[in-house]
């Protein structure tokens, strides 16, 4: 399965994430930007720790990531250490451009790690 998701992510600029609503228990999907490093996928919520999907994965730390018809369900690890978050944001800047990341991500106090292995 890991190879399938790696192949599905090749050349993709955004993925569809599905999280469990913390109040409703319903599945909620959003398109998001992502970066890969080693055997992990990293996400940065647009409004940081205020993002609804981030609050949802804090309550239920499971996520589904889908790209090109392939989906992976995995646990998530919230990242709150400022140095680690900044590293992920730097990866976003390298992939999407510093100006766009700075425009679209006004608050980056957290990130999310998703193992792909």
Coordinates of N, CA, C and O in Angstrom, one line a residue:
X1 N 0.8 -1.2 0.0 CA 0.0 0.0 0.0 C 0.9 1.3 0.0 O 0.5 2.2 -0.6
X2 N 2.0 1.2 0.7 CA 2.9 2.4 0.8 C 3.3 2.8 -0.6 O 3.3 4.0 -0.9
X3 N 3.7 1.8 -1.5 CA 4.1 2.1 -2.8 C 3.0 2.8 -3.6 O 3.2 3.7 -4.4
X4 N 1.8 2.3 -3.4 CA 0.6 2.9 -4.2 C 0.4 4.3 -3.8 O 0.2 5.2 -4.7
X5 N 0.5 4.7 -2.5 CA 0.3 6.1 -2.1 C 1.5 6.9 -2.6 O 1.3 8.1 -3.0
X6 N 2.7 6.4 -2.5 CA 3.8 7.2 -3.0 C 3.7 7.5 -4.5 O 3.9 8.6 -4.9
X7 N 3.2 6.5 -5.3 CA 3.0 6.7 -6.7 C 1.9 7.7 -6.9 O 2.0 8.6 -7.8
X8 N 0.9 7.6 -6.2 CA -0.3 8.5 -6.3 C 0.1 10.0 -6.0 O -0.5 10.9 -6.6
X9 N 1.0 10.2 -5.1 CA 1.4 11.5 -4.7 C 2.4 12.2 -5.7 O 2.6 13.4 -5.7
X10 N 3.0 11.4 -6.6 CA 4.0 11.9 -7.5 C 3.4 13.0 -8.4 O 2.4 12.8 -9.1
X11 N 4.0 14.1 -8.3 CA 3.6 15.3 -9.1 C 2.3 16.0 -8.7 O 1.8 16.9 -9.4
X12 N 1.7 15.6 -7.6 CA 0.5 16.1 -7.1 C 0.8 17.3 -6.2 O 1.7 17.3 -5.4
X13 N 0.0 18.4 -6.4 CA 0.2 19.6 -5.5 C -0.7 19.7 -4.3 O -0.4 20.4 -3.4
X14 N -1.8 19.0 -4.4 CA -2.7 18.9 -3.2 C -3.3 17.5 -3.1 O -3.4 16.8 -4.0
X15 N -3.7 17.2 -1.8 CA -4.4 16.0 -1.5 C -5.7 16.3 -0.9 O -5.9 17.4 -0.4
X16 N -6.6 15.3 -0.9 CA -7.8 15.4 -0.2 C -7.7 14.7 1.2 O -7.3 13.5 1.2
X17 N -7.9 15.4 2.3 CA -7.9 14.8 3.6 C -9.3 14.6 4.1 O -10.2 15.4 3.8
X18 N -9.5 13.6 4.8 CA -10.8 13.3 5.5 C -10.6 13.1 6.9 O -9.7 12.2 7.3
X19 N -11.2 13.9 7.8 CA -11.1 13.8 9.2 C -12.5 13.6 9.8 O -13.5 13.8 9.2
X20 N -12.5 13.2 11.1 CA -13.7 13.0 11.8 C -14.1 14.3 12.6 O -13.3 14.7 13.4
X21 N -15.3 14.8 12.4 CA -15.7 16.0 13.1 C -15.8 15.7 14.6 O -16.3 14.7 15.0
X22 N -15.2 16.6 15.3 CA -15.1 16.4 16.8 C -16.5 16.6 17.5 O -16.7 16.1 18.6
X23 N -17.4 17.3 16.9 CA -18.7 17.5 17.5 C -19.8 16.5 16.8 O -20.6 16.0 17.5
X24 N -19.7 16.4 15.5 CA -20.7 15.7 14.8 C -20.4 14.2 14.6 O -21.2 13.4 14.4
X25 N -19.1 13.9 14.6 CA -18.6 12.5 14.3 C -18.7 12.2 12.8 O -18.4 11.1 12.4
X26 N -19.1 13.2 12.0 CA -19.2 12.9 10.5 C -17.8 13.0 9.9 O -16.9 13.7 10.4
X27 N -17.7 12.4 8.7 CA -16.4 12.5 8.0 C -16.5 13.8 7.2 O -17.4 14.1 6.5
X28 N -15.4 14.6 7.3 CA -15.3 15.9 6.6 C -14.0 15.9 5.8 O -13.0 15.6 6.3
X29 N -14.2 16.3 4.5 CA -13.1 16.3 3.6 C -12.7 17.7 3.2 O -13.5 18.6 3.1
X30 N -11.4 17.9 2.9 CA -10.8 19.2 2.5 C -9.6 18.9 1.6 O -8.8 18.0 1.9
X31 N -9.5 19.8 0.5 CA -8.2 19.7 -0.2 C -7.2 20.5 0.5 O -7.5 21.6 1.1
X32 N -6.0 20.0 0.6 CA -4.9 20.7 1.3 C -3.6 20.5 0.6 O -3.4 19.5 -0.1
X33 N -2.6 21.5 0.8 CA -1.3 21.3 0.3 C -0.5 20.4 1.3 O -0.9 20.2 2.4
X34 N 0.5 19.8 0.8 CA 1.3 18.8 1.6 C 2.8 18.8 1.1 O 3.1 19.3 0.0
X35 N 3.6 18.3 1.9 CA 5.0 18.0 1.6 C 5.4 16.6 2.1 O 4.7 16.1 3.0
X36 N 6.3 16.0 1.4 CA 6.8 14.7 1.8 C 8.3 14.9 2.2 O 9.0 15.6 1.6
X37 N 8.7 14.1 3.3 CA 10.1 14.0 3.7 C 10.2 12.7 4.3 O 9.5 12.3 5.1
X38 N 11.3 12.0 3.8 CA 11.5 10.6 4.2 C 10.2 9.8 4.0 O 9.6 9.8 2.9
X39 N 9.8 9.1 5.0 CA 8.6 8.2 4.9 C 7.3 8.9 5.5 O 6.4 8.2 6.0
X40 N 7.3 10.2 5.4 CA 6.2 11.0 6.1 C 5.6 12.0 5.1 O 6.3 12.6 4.3
X41 N 4.4 12.3 5.3 CA 3.7 13.4 4.7 C 3.5 14.4 5.8 O 3.2 14.1 7.0
X42 N 3.6 15.7 5.5 CA 3.4 16.8 6.4 C 2.4 17.7 5.9 O 2.4 18.1 4.7
X43 N 1.5 18.2 6.8 CA 0.5 19.2 6.5 C 0.6 20.4 7.5 O 1.0 20.2 8.6
X44 N 0.3 21.5 7.0 CA 0.3 22.7 7.8 C -1.1 23.3 7.7 O -1.6 23.7 6.6
X45 N -1.9 23.4 8.8 CA -3.2 24.0 8.7 C -3.1 25.5 8.3 O -2.2 26.2 8.9
X46 N -4.0 25.9 7.4 CA -3.9 27.3 6.9 C -3.9 28.3 8.1 O -3.2 29.3 8.1
X47 N -4.8 28.1 9.0 CA -4.9 29.1 10.2 C -4.3 28.4 11.4 O -4.7 28.7 12.6
X48 N -3.3 27.6 11.2 CA -2.6 27.0 12.4 C -3.5 26.2 13.3 O -4.5 25.5 12.9
X49 N -3.3 26.4 14.6 CA -4.0 25.6 15.6 C -5.5 26.1 15.7 O -6.3 25.4 16.3
X50 N -5.9 27.2 15.0 CA -7.3 27.6 14.9 C -8.1 26.9 13.8 O -9.3 27.0 13.8
X51 N -7.4 26.1 12.9 CA -8.0 25.4 11.8 C -9.0 24.3 12.4 O -8.6 23.6 13.3
X52 N -10.2 24.3 11.8 CA -11.1 23.3 12.2 C -10.6 21.8 12.0 O -10.8 21.0 12.9
X53 N -10.0 21.6 10.9 CA -9.6 20.2 10.6 C -8.5 19.8 11.6 O -8.4 18.6 12.0
X54 N -7.7 20.7 12.0 CA -6.6 20.5 13.0 C -7.2 20.1 14.3 O -6.8 19.2 15.0
X55 N -8.2 20.9 14.7 CA -8.9 20.7 16.0 C -9.5 19.3 16.0 O -9.6 18.6 17.0
X56 N -10.1 18.9 14.8 CA -10.7 17.6 14.7 C -9.7 16.4 14.8 O -9.9 15.5 15.5
X57 N -8.5 16.6 14.2 CA -7.5 15.5 14.4 C -6.8 15.5 15.8 O -6.3 14.5 16.2
X58 N -6.9 16.6 16.5 CA -6.5 16.6 17.9 C -7.4 15.7 18.7 O -7.0 15.0 19.6
X59 N -8.7 15.8 18.4 CA -9.7 15.0 19.1 C -9.6 13.5 18.6 O -9.7 12.6 19.5
X60 N -9.6 13.3 17.3 CA -9.6 11.9 16.8 C -8.3 11.9 15.8 O -8.4 12.3 14.7
X61 N -7.2 11.4 16.3 CA -5.9 11.5 15.5 C -5.8 10.5 14.4 O -4.8 9.8 14.3
X62 N -6.8 10.4 13.6 CA -6.8 9.5 12.4 C -7.2 10.4 11.2 O -8.0 11.4 11.3
X63 N -6.6 10.1 10.1 CA -6.9 10.9 8.8 C -6.8 9.9 7.6 O -6.2 8.9 7.7
X64 N -7.6 10.3 6.6 CA -7.5 9.6 5.3 C -6.9 10.6 4.4 O -7.4 11.8 4.3
X65 N -5.9 10.2 3.6 CA -5.3 11.1 2.6 C -5.5 10.4 1.3 O -5.3 9.2 1.1
X66 N -6.0 11.2 0.3 CA -6.4 10.6 -1.0 C -5.7 11.5 -2.1 O -5.7 12.7 -2.1
X67 N -5.2 10.8 -3.2 CA -4.7 11.4 -4.3 C -4.7 10.5 -5.5 O -4.4 9.3 -5.3
X68 N -5.2 11.0 -6.6 CA -5.2 10.1 -7.9 C -5.9 8.8 -7.7 O -5.4 7.8 -8.2
X69 N -7.0 8.8 -6.9 CA -7.8 7.6 -6.7 C -7.2 6.6 -5.7 O -7.8 5.5 -5.6
X70 N -6.1 6.9 -5.1 CA -5.6 6.1 -4.0 C -5.7 6.8 -2.7 O -5.5 8.0 -2.6
X71 N -6.1 6.0 -1.7 CA -6.3 6.6 -0.3 C -5.5 5.8 0.7 O -5.3 4.6 0.5
X72 N -5.1 6.5 1.7 CA -4.4 5.9 2.8 C -5.0 6.4 4.1 O -5.2 7.6 4.3
X73 N -5.4 5.5 5.0 CA -5.8 5.9 6.3 C -4.7 5.7 7.3 O -4.0 4.6 7.3
X74 N -4.4 6.7 8.2 CA -3.3 6.6 9.0 C -3.6 7.4 10.3 O -4.4 8.3 10.3
X75 N -2.8 7.1 11.3 CA -2.8 8.0 12.5 C -2.0 9.2 12.2 O -1.2 9.2 11.2
X76 N -2.2 10.3 12.9 CA -1.4 11.5 12.8 C -0.7 11.9 14.1 O -1.2 11.5 15.1
X77 N 0.4 12.6 13.9 CA 1.1 13.1 15.1 C 1.1 14.6 14.9 O 1.7 15.2 14.0
X78 N 0.4 15.4 15.8 CA 0.5 16.8 15.8 C 1.9 17.3 16.2 O 2.6 16.7 17.0
X79 N 2.4 18.3 15.5 CA 3.7 18.8 15.8 C 3.5 20.2 16.3 O 2.9 21.1 15.6
X80 N 4.0 20.5 17.5 CA 3.8 21.8 18.1 C 5.2 22.5 18.5 O 5.2 23.6 18.8
X81 N 6.3 21.7 18.4 CA 7.6 22.3 18.6 C 7.9 23.3 17.5 O 7.9 23.0 16.3
X82 N 8.2 24.5 17.9 CA 8.4 25.6 16.9 C 9.5 25.3 15.9 O 9.3 25.7 14.7
X83 N 10.6 24.7 16.3 CA 11.6 24.4 15.4 C 11.2 23.4 14.3 O 11.5 23.6 13.1
X84 N 10.5 22.4 14.8 CA 10.0 21.4 13.8 C 8.9 21.9 12.9 O 8.9 21.6 11.7
X85 N 8.0 22.8 13.4 CA 7.0 23.4 12.6 C 7.7 24.3 11.5 O 7.3 24.2 10.4
X86 N 8.7 25.1 11.9 CA 9.3 25.9 11.0 C 10.0 25.1 9.9 O 10.0 25.5 8.7
X87 N 10.6 24.0 10.2 CA 11.2 23.1 9.2 C 10.1 22.7 8.2 O 10.4 22.7 7.0
X88 N 9.0 22.3 8.7 CA 7.9 21.9 7.7 C 7.5 23.1 6.9 O 7.3 22.9 5.7
X89 N 7.3 24.2 7.5 CA 6.9 25.4 6.7 C 8.0 25.7 5.7 O 7.7 26.1 4.6
X90 N 9.3 25.6 6.0 CA 10.3 25.8 5.0 C 10.2 24.8 3.9 O 10.4 25.2 2.7
X91 N 9.8 23.6 4.1 CA 9.6 22.6 3.1 C 8.4 23.1 2.2 O 8.5 22.9 0.9
X92 N 7.4 23.6 2.8 CA 6.2 24.2 2.0 C 6.7 25.3 1.2 O 6.3 25.4 0.0
X93 N 7.5 26.2 1.7 CA 8.1 27.4 1.0 C 8.9 26.9 -0.2 O 8.8 27.5 -1.3
X94 N 9.7 25.8 -0.1 CA 10.5 25.3 -1.2 C 9.6 24.7 -2.3 O 9.9 24.9 -3.5
X95 N 8.5 24.1 -1.9 CA 7.6 23.4 -2.9 C 6.7 24.4 -3.5 O 6.4 24.4 -4.7
X96 N 6.0 25.3 -2.8 CA 5.0 26.2 -3.3 C 5.4 27.6 -3.5 O 4.6 28.4 -4.1
X97 N 6.5 28.0 -3.0 CA 7.0 29.4 -3.1 C 6.8 30.1 -1.8 O 5.7 30.1 -1.3
X98 N 7.8 30.8 -1.4 CA 7.7 31.5 -0.1 C 6.6 32.5 0.0 O 5.9 32.6 1.0
X99 N 6.4 33.3 -1.1 CA 5.4 34.3 -1.1 C 4.0 33.7 -1.0 O 3.2 34.2 -0.2
X100 N 3.7 32.7 -1.7 CA 2.4 32.0 -1.6 C 2.2 31.4 -0.2 O 1.1 31.6 0.3
X101 N 3.2 30.8 0.3 CA 3.0 30.2 1.6 C 2.8 31.3 2.7 O 1.9 31.2 3.5
X102 N 3.5 32.4 2.6 CA 3.3 33.4 3.5 C 2.0 34.1 3.4 O 1.4 34.5 4.4
X103 N 1.4 34.2 2.2 CA 0.1 34.7 1.9 C -1.0 33.8 2.5 O -1.9 34.3 3.1
X104 N -0.9 32.5 2.1 CA -2.0 31.6 2.4 C -1.9 31.0 3.9 O -2.9 30.5 4.3
X105 N -0.8 31.1 4.5 CA -0.6 30.5 5.8 C -0.2 31.6 6.8 O 1.0 31.7 7.2
X106 N -1.1 32.4 7.2 CA -0.8 33.6 8.1 C -0.3 33.1 9.5 O 0.4 33.8 10.2
X107 N -0.7 31.9 9.9 CA -0.3 31.5 11.3 C 0.2 30.1 11.1 O -0.5 29.2 10.7
X108 N 1.5 29.9 11.5 CA 2.0 28.5 11.4 C 2.6 28.2 12.8 O 3.8 28.3 13.0
X109 N 1.8 27.8 13.7 CA 2.2 27.4 15.0 C 2.2 25.9 15.2 O 2.6 25.4 16.2
X110 N 1.6 25.1 14.3 CA 1.5 23.7 14.3 C 1.6 23.1 12.9 O 1.5 23.8 11.9
X111 N 1.9 21.8 12.9 CA 1.9 21.0 11.7 C 1.4 19.6 12.1 O 1.2 19.3 13.2
X112 N 1.3 18.8 11.1 CA 0.8 17.4 11.3 C 1.7 16.5 10.5 O 2.0 16.7 9.3
X113 N 2.1 15.4 11.1 CA 2.9 14.4 10.5 C 2.1 13.1 10.3 O 1.4 12.7 11.2
X114 N 2.2 12.6 9.1 CA 1.4 11.4 8.7 C 2.4 10.3 8.2 O 3.0 10.6 7.1
X115 N 2.6 9.2 8.9 CA 3.6 8.2 8.4 C 3.0 7.5 7.1 O 1.8 7.2 7.1
X116 N 3.8 7.3 6.1 CA 3.4 6.7 4.9 C 3.9 5.2 4.8 O 3.6 4.5 3.8
X117 N 4.7 4.8 5.7 CA 5.3 3.5 5.6 C 4.5 2.3 6.1 O 3.5 2.3 6.7

